[in-house]
Short mmCIF file of C-alpha atoms in Angstrom, two decimals:
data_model
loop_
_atom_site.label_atom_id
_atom_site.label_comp_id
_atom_site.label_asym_id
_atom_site.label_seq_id
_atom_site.Cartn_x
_atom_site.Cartn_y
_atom_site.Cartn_z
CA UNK A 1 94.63 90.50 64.82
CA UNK A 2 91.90 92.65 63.19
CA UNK A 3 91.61 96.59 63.85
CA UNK A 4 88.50 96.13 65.44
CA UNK A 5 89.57 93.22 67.99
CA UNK A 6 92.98 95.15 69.21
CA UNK A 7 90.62 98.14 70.19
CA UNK A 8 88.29 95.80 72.02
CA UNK A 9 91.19 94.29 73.98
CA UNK A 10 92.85 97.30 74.33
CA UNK A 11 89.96 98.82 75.79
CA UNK A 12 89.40 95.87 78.12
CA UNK A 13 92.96 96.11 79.34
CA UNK A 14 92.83 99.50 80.43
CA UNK A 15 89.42 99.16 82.13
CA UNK A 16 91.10 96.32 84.21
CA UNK A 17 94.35 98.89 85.23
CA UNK A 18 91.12 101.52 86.28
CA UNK A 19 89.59 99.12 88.52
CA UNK A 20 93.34 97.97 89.90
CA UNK A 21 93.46 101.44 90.15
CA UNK A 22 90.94 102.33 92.53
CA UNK A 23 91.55 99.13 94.22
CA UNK A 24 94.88 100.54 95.02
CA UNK A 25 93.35 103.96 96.36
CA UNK A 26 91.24 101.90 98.66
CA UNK A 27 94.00 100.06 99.66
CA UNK A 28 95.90 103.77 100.15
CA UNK A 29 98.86 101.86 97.98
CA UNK A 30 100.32 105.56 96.96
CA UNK A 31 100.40 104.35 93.39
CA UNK A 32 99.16 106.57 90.30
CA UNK A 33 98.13 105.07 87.43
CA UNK A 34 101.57 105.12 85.64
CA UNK A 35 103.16 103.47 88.11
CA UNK A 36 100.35 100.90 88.67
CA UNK A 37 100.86 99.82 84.90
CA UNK A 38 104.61 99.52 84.93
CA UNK A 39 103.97 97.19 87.71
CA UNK A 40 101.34 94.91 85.51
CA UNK A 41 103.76 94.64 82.94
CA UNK A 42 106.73 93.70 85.16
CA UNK A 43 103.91 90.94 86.66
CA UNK A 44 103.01 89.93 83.59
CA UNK A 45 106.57 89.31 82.77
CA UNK A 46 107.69 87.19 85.05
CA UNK A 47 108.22 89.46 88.66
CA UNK A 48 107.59 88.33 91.26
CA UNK A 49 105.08 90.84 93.73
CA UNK A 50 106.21 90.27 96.90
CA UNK A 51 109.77 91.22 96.17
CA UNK A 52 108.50 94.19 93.42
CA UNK A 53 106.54 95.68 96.16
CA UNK A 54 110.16 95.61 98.45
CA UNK A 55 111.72 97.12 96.10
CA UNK A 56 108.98 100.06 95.66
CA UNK A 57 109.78 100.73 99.19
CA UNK A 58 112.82 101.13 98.98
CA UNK A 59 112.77 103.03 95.73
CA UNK A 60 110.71 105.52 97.35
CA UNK A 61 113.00 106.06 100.28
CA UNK A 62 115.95 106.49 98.23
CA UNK A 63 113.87 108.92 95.95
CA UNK A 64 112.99 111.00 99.19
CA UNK A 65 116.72 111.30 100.21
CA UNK A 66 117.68 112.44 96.43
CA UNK A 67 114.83 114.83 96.94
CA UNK A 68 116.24 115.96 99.95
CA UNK A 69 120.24 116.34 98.98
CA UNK A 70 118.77 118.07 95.78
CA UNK A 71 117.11 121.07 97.53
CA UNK A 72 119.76 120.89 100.06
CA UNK A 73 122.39 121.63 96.75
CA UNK A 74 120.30 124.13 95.23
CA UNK A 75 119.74 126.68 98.88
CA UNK A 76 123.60 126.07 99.17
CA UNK A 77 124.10 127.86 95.76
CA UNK A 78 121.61 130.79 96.51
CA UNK A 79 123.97 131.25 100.16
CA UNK B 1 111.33 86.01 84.09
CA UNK B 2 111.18 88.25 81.00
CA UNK B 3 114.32 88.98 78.58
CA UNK B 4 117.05 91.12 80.46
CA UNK B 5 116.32 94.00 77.80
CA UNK B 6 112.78 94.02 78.47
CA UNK B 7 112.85 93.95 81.88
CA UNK B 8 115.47 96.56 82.06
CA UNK B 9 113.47 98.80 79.36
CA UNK B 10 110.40 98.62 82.56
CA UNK B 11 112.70 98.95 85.10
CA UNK B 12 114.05 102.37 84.33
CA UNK B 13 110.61 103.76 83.74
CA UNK B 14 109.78 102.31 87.59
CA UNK B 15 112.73 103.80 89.20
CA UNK B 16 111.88 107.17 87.23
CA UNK B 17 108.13 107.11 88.29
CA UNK B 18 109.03 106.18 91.78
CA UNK B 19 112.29 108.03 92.60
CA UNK B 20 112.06 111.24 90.53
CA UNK B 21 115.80 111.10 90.80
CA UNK B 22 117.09 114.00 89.14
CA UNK B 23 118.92 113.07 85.54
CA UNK B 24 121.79 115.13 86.80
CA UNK B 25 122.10 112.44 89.16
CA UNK B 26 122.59 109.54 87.04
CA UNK B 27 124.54 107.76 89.10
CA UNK B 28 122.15 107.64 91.75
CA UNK B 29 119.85 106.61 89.15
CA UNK B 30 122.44 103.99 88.02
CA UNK B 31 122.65 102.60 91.05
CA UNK B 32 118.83 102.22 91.45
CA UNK B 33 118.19 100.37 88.66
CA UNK B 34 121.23 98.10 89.74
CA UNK B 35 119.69 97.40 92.65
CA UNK B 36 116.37 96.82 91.39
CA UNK B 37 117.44 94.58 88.83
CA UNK B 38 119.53 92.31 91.50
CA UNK B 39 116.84 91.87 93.86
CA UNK B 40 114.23 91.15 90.92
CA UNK B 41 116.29 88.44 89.75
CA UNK B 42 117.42 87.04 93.41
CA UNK B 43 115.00 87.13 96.00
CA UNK B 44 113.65 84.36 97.84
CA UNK B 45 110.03 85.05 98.14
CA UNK B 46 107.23 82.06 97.15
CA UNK B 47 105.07 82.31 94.60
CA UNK B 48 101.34 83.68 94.85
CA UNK B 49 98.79 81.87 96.43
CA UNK B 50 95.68 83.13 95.01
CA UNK B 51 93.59 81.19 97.83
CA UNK B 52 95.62 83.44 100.05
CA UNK B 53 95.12 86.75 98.26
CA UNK B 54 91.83 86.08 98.28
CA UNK B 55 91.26 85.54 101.89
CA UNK B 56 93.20 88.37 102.80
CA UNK B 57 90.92 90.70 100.86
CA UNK B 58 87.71 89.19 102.33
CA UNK B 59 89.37 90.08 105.91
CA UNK B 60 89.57 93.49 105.11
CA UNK B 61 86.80 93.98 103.58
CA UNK B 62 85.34 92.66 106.57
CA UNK B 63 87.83 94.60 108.52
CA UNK B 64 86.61 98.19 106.95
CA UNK B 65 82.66 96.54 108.24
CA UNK B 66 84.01 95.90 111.56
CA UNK B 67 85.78 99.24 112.28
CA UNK B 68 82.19 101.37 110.85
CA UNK B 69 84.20 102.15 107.44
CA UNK B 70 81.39 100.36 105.22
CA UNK B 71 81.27 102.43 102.69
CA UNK B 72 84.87 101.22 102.27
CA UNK B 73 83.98 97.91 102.36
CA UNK B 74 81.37 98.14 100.15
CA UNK B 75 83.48 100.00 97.76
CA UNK B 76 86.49 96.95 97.51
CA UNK B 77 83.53 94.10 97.34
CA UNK B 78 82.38 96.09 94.33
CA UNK B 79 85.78 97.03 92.79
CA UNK B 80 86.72 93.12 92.95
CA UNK B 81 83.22 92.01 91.42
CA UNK B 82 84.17 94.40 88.89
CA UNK B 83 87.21 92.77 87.93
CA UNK B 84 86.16 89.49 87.80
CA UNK B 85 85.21 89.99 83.90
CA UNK B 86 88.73 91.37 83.39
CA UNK B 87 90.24 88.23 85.25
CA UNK B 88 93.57 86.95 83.71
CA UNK B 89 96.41 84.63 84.72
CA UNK B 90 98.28 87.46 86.70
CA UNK B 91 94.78 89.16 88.79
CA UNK B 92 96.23 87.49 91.84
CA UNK B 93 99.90 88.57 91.77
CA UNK B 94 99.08 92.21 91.06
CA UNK B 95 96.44 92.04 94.00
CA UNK B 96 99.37 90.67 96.08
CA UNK B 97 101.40 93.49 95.03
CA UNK B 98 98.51 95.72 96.07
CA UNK B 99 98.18 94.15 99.56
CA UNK B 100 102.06 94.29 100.15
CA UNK B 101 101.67 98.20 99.05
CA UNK B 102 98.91 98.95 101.17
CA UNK B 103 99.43 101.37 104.00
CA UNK B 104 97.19 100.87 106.84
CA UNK B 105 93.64 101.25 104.80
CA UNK B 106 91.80 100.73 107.84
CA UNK B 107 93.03 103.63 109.82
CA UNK B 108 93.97 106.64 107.00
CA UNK B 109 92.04 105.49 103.16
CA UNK B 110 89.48 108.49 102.37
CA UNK B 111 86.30 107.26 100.27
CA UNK B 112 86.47 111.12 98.66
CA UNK B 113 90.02 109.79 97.01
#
């Protein structure tokens, strides 16, 4: 593919994720845009949403509890 | 589904932009991708129905109308009209994922975010 026509797409592509991206702050999804585009690619590979979006969920839980445990570790040390 | 490796590779950078686990924790981190990967590969939801998608976004745009939150309404009609250019194979599946995601828009999304 020429120079020219990557850039084009390229730039087309990331447009799109902007516009999924405040379609997902309407939405209040909690996603940033990182996150947002990890998720296209998993899509565009072959994942299925319904159960990615489960599994967010329960990412983020389990990411609030290692939050938690962490600071609980560290104010145990300073005692 | 994609190749094991690839979907892996994506997989660790999801459960690292979602969880912030820690890398001192690694097994918790271990253990998320695990699970991510298992119930990625076995789940038993159906696939998209775009009809469906779409219907579901009309009804809250109509929703945001009905509840005097216009200016949200007005805001998704345009966002979608926007994307229509940009329209590929997988538009409906990552709006799916979007509507799955969303956390009561009606009641708490700001227009100033």
């Amino acid at each position: 593919m020429p120079p020219n026509e990557r850039a084009e797409k390229q730039a087309a592509a990331q447009q799109a994720v902007d516009i999924l991206h405040e379609i997902a702050t309407i939405l209040n999804c909690h996603l940033d845009r990182r996150t947002l585009s990890i998720c296209i690619s998993m899509i565009e590979n072959g994942v299925n949403p319904e159960a990615l979006a489960n599994v967010i969920k329960e990412l983020r839980k389990h990411g609030q509890e290692a939050q938690l445990e962490a600071a609980a570790a560290a104010s145990s040390r300073r005692r | 589904m994609a190749h094991l490796a690839q979907l892996r590779a994506l997989i660790d950078e999801l459960v690292a932009a979602v969880t912030s686990i820690p890398e001192t924790q690694h097994e918790r981190r271990d253990a998320c991708r695990e699970y991510v990967l298992r119930s990625l590969r076995h789940h038993t939801f159906t696939r998209t129905n775009q009809f469906e998608v779409q219907d579901r976004l009309n009804g809250l745009e109509e929703r945001f109308c009905v509840v005097g939150r216009d200016a949200l309404g007005e805001a998704l009609r345009k966002r979608l009209d926007a994307l229509e250019p940009h329209r590929t194979q997988t538009t409906p599946e990552v709006l799916h994922l979007l509507l799955e995601l969303a956390d009561q828009p009606v009641q708490k999304s700001k227009l100033s975010d």
